[in-house]
Each structure stands twice: as structure tokens, then as C-alpha cells.
Short mmCIF file of C-alpha atoms in Angstrom, two decimals:
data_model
loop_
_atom_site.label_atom_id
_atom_site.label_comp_id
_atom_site.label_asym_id
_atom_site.label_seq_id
_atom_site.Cartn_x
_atom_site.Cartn_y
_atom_site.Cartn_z
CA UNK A 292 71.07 129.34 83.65
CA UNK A 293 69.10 128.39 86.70
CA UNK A 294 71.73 126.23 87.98
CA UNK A 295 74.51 128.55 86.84
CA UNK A 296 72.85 131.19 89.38
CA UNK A 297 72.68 129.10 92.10
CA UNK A 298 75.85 127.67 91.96
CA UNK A 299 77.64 130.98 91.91
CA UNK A 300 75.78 132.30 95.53
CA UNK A 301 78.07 133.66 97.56
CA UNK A 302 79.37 130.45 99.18
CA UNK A 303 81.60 131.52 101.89
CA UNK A 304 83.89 128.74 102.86
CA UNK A 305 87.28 129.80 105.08
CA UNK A 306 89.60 127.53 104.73
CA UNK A 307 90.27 125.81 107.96
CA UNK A 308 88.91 122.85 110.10
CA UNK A 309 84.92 123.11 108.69
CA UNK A 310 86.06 122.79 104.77
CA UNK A 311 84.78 119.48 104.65
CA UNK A 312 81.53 120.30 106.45
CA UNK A 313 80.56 123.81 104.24
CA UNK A 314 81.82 121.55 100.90
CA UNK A 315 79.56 118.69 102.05
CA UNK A 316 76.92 121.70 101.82
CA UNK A 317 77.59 123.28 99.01
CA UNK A 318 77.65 119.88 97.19
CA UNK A 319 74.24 119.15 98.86
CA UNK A 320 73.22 122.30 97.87
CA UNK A 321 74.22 121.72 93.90
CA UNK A 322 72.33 117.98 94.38
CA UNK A 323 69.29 119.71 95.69
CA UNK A 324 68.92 121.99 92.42
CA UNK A 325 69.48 118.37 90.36
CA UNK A 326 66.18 117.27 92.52
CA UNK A 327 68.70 114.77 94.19
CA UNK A 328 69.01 113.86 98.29
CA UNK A 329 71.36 115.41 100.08
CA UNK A 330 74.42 113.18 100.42
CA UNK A 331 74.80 112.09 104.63
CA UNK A 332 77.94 111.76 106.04
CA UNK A 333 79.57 108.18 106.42
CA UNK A 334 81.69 107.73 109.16
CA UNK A 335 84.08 105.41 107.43
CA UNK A 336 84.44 107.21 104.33
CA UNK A 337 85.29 110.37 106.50
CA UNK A 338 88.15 108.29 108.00
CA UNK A 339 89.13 107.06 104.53
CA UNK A 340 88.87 110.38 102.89
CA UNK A 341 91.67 111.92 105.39
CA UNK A 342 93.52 109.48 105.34
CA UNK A 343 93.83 109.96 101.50
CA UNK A 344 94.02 113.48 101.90
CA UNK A 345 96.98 113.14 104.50
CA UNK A 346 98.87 110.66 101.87
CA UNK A 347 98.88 113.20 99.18
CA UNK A 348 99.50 116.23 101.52
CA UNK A 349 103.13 116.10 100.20
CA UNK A 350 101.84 115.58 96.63
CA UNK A 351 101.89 118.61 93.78
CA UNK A 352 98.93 119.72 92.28
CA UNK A 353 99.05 118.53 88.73
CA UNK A 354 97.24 117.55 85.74
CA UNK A 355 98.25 113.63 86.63
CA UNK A 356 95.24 114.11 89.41
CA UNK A 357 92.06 115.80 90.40
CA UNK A 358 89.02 115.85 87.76
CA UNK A 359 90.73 115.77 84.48
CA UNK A 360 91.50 111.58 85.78
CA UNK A 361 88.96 108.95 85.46
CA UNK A 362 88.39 107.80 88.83
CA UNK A 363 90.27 104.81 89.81
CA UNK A 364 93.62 106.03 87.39
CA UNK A 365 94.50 109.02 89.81
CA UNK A 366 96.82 108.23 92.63
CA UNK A 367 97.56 104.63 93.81
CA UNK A 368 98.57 103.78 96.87
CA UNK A 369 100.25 100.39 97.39
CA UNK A 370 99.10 100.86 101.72
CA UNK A 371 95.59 101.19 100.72
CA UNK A 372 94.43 98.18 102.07
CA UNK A 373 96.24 99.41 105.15
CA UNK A 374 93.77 102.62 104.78
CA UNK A 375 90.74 100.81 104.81
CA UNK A 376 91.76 98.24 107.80
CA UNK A 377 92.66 101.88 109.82
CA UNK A 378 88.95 102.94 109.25
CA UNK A 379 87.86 99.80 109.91
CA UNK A 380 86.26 98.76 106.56
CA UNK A 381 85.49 95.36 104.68
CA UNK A 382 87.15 96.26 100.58
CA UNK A 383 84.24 94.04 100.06
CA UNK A 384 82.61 97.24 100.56
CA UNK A 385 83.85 99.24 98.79
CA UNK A 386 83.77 98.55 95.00
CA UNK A 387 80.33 100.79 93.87
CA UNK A 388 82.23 103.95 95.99
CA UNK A 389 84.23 106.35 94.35
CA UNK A 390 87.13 108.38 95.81
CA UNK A 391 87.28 111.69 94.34
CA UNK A 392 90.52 114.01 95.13
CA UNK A 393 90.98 117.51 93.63
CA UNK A 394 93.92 119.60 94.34
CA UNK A 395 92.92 123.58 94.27
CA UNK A 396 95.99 125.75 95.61
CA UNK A 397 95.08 127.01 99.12
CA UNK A 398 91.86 125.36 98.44
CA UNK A 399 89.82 127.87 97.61
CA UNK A 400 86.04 127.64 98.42
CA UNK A 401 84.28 128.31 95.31
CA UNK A 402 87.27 126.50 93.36
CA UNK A 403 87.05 123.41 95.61
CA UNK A 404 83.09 122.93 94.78
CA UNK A 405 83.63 124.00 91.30
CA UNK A 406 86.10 121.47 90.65
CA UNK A 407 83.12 118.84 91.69
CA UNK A 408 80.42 120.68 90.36
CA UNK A 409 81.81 121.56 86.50
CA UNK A 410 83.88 118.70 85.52
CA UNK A 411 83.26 114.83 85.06
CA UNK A 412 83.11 114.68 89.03
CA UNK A 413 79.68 116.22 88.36
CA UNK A 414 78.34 112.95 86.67
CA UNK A 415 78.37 111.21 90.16
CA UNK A 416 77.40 114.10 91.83
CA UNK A 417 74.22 113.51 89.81
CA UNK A 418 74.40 110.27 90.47
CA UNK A 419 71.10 109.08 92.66
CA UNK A 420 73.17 105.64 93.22
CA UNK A 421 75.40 108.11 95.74
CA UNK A 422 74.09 108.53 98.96
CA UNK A 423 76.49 108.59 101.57
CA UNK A 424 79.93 110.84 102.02
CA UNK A 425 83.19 111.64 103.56
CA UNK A 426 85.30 114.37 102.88
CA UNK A 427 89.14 115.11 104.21
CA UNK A 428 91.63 117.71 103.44
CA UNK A 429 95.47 118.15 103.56
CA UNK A 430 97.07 121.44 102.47
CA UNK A 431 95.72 121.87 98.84
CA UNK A 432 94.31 118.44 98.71
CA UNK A 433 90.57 117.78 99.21
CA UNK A 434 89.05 114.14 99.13
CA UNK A 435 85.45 113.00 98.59
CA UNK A 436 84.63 109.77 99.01
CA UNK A 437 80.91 108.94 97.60
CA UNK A 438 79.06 106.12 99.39
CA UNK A 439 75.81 103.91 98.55
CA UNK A 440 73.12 102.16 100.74
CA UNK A 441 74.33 98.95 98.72
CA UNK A 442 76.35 96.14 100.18
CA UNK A 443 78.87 97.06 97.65
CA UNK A 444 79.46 100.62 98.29
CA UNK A 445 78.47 101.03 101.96
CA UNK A 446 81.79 101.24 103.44
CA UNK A 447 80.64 98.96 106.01
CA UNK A 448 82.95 96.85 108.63
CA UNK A 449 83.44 93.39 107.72
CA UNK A 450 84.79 92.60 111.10
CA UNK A 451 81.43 93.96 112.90
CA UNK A 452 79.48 90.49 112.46
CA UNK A 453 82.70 88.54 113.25
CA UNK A 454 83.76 89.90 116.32
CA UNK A 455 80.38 89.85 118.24
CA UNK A 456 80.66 85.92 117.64
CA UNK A 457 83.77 85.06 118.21
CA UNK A 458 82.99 86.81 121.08
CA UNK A 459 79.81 84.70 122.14
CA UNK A 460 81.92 81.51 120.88
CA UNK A 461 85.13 82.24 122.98
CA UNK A 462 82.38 83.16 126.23
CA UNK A 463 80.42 79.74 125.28
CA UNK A 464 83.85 77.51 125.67
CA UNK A 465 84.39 79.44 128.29
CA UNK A 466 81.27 78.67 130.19
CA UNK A 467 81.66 74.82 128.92
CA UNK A 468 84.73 74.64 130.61
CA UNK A 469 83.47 75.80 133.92
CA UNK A 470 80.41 73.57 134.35
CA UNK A 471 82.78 70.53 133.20
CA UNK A 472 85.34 71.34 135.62
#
């Protein structure tokens, strides 16, 4: 009943551009009561999260999405490798993350964070493995995107390692062309 109690605080979320922020804090808040960390925000799964929000903007709330689908059997989106080169992340990177969306009609605060907190969302919620997030939303949409401090799930570039040396190779034949010349 503990947790009951302190889920049902007077959580005061207006729906505009700080949704993401007070349901990042209300989900911190839940983790906190399971003795978990709070979940930090990842840049990258920020971007992916509204980008994923902004491609089912136009979508209907329905049972085909939101909690009630395993993760992974929800929406599909043929561009999503497109996504994650637009936020600048490696796939590689991605498999031990999870992409959560829930649709909740005007998004309504304590509907939003129930929707995580009270259905099988709530197993990664609990999840210590999660400890990095994003979160977007479009219209009634709302996207979390868990992260983890493993290779697997950070979210990381790929292209952040390659770029700094083909940078250093491209200024080294560079500078061997100069002192041959």
C-alpha cells in the first residue's frame, strides 16, 4: 500500500513543453520507492524518443500499441534506421534498450505515468539494468526510451571514434604531401 500512496501524490504535470521532464520525475520518483537510481537523461535517446513520438503523432490510440504490446511488436517503422542515423547513433547500440510508447488522450499526467508505472512497462521500470532515458511527445503520444551503461544499450555514436581518425589520417596525408613536395 506504501507504493500505492506514493504513487497517487498529487503529481501535477500540465501538458505542454516540460511533459517529458516532470514524467522523467515522476518515473524517478516511482524507481526511488523500488530502492532503484534515478534514470539520467541520454541525449540520444531524447532525440530518438521524439522522433518516434513525431512518427506516430498522426497515429490513433489503440489497443495495437502502448503497454498492452510486448516491446519490440508495437509500431514498426521501415525509416528507423533513418531515426537512429538522425540522432546520430551506432544500432550496434542499441539492442539491450527498449522503446516504450503509450498513447493517453490529451496525455494526461497521472495517466501518462500510470500507464508506465501499472502495466508490464513497470517490469523495466524495475529493471536496475536501465539507467539512462529519453522521453518525447507528439499530441497523445508519449515515448520512453530506456538506456544502459552497457555497450549494447548505451545509445552511443558509432561514428564518434571514426571520424576523429579519419580526421588525423586525412591531416597526416596531408602533411606527407607537403614535406614531399
Amino acid at each position: 500500500m506504501k507504493t500505492s500512496r506514493l504513487l497517487s501524490f498529487d503529481l501535477v504535470i500540465p501538458c505542454d513543453a516540460e511533459d517529458e521532464d516532470n514524467l522523467l520525475q515522476g518515473i524517478n520518483s516511482y524507481r526511488q520507492v523500488q530502492k532503484l537510481p534515478p534514470l539520467v537523461k541520454n541525449d540520444r535517446a531524447m532525440c530518438l524518443s521524439d522522433e518516434i513520438a513525431e512518427q506516430l503523432e498522426d497515429k490513433p490510440c489503440s489497443s495495437t500499441y502502448g503497454p498492452n504490446v510486448l516491446p519490440g511488436t508495437g509500431p514498426q517503422f521501415s525509416d528507423y534506421p533513418k531515426l537512429l542515423s538522425k540522432c546520430d547513433i551506432d544500432a550496434n547500440h542499441t539492442k539491450d534498450g527498449v522503446i516504450l510508447p503509450v498513447c493517453v488522450p490529451k496525455l494526461v499526467p497521472t495517466l501518462v505515468l500510470t500507464n508506465y508505472t501499472h502495466t508490464p512497462y513497470a517490469k523495466y521500470l524495475n529493471n536496475s539494468i536501465y539507467t539512462g532515458a529519453g522521453v518525447g511527445s507528439e499530441d497523445n503520444w508519449m515515448v520512453l526510451v530506456l538506456t544502459t551503461n552497457t555497450p549494447g544499450g548505451s545509445f552511443a555514436s558509432g561514428t564518434n571514434l571514426v571520424k576523429p581518425l579519419v580526421g588525423v589520417l586525412v591531416s597526416s596525408l596531408f602533411m606527407g604531401l607537403i614535406v614531399v613536395s
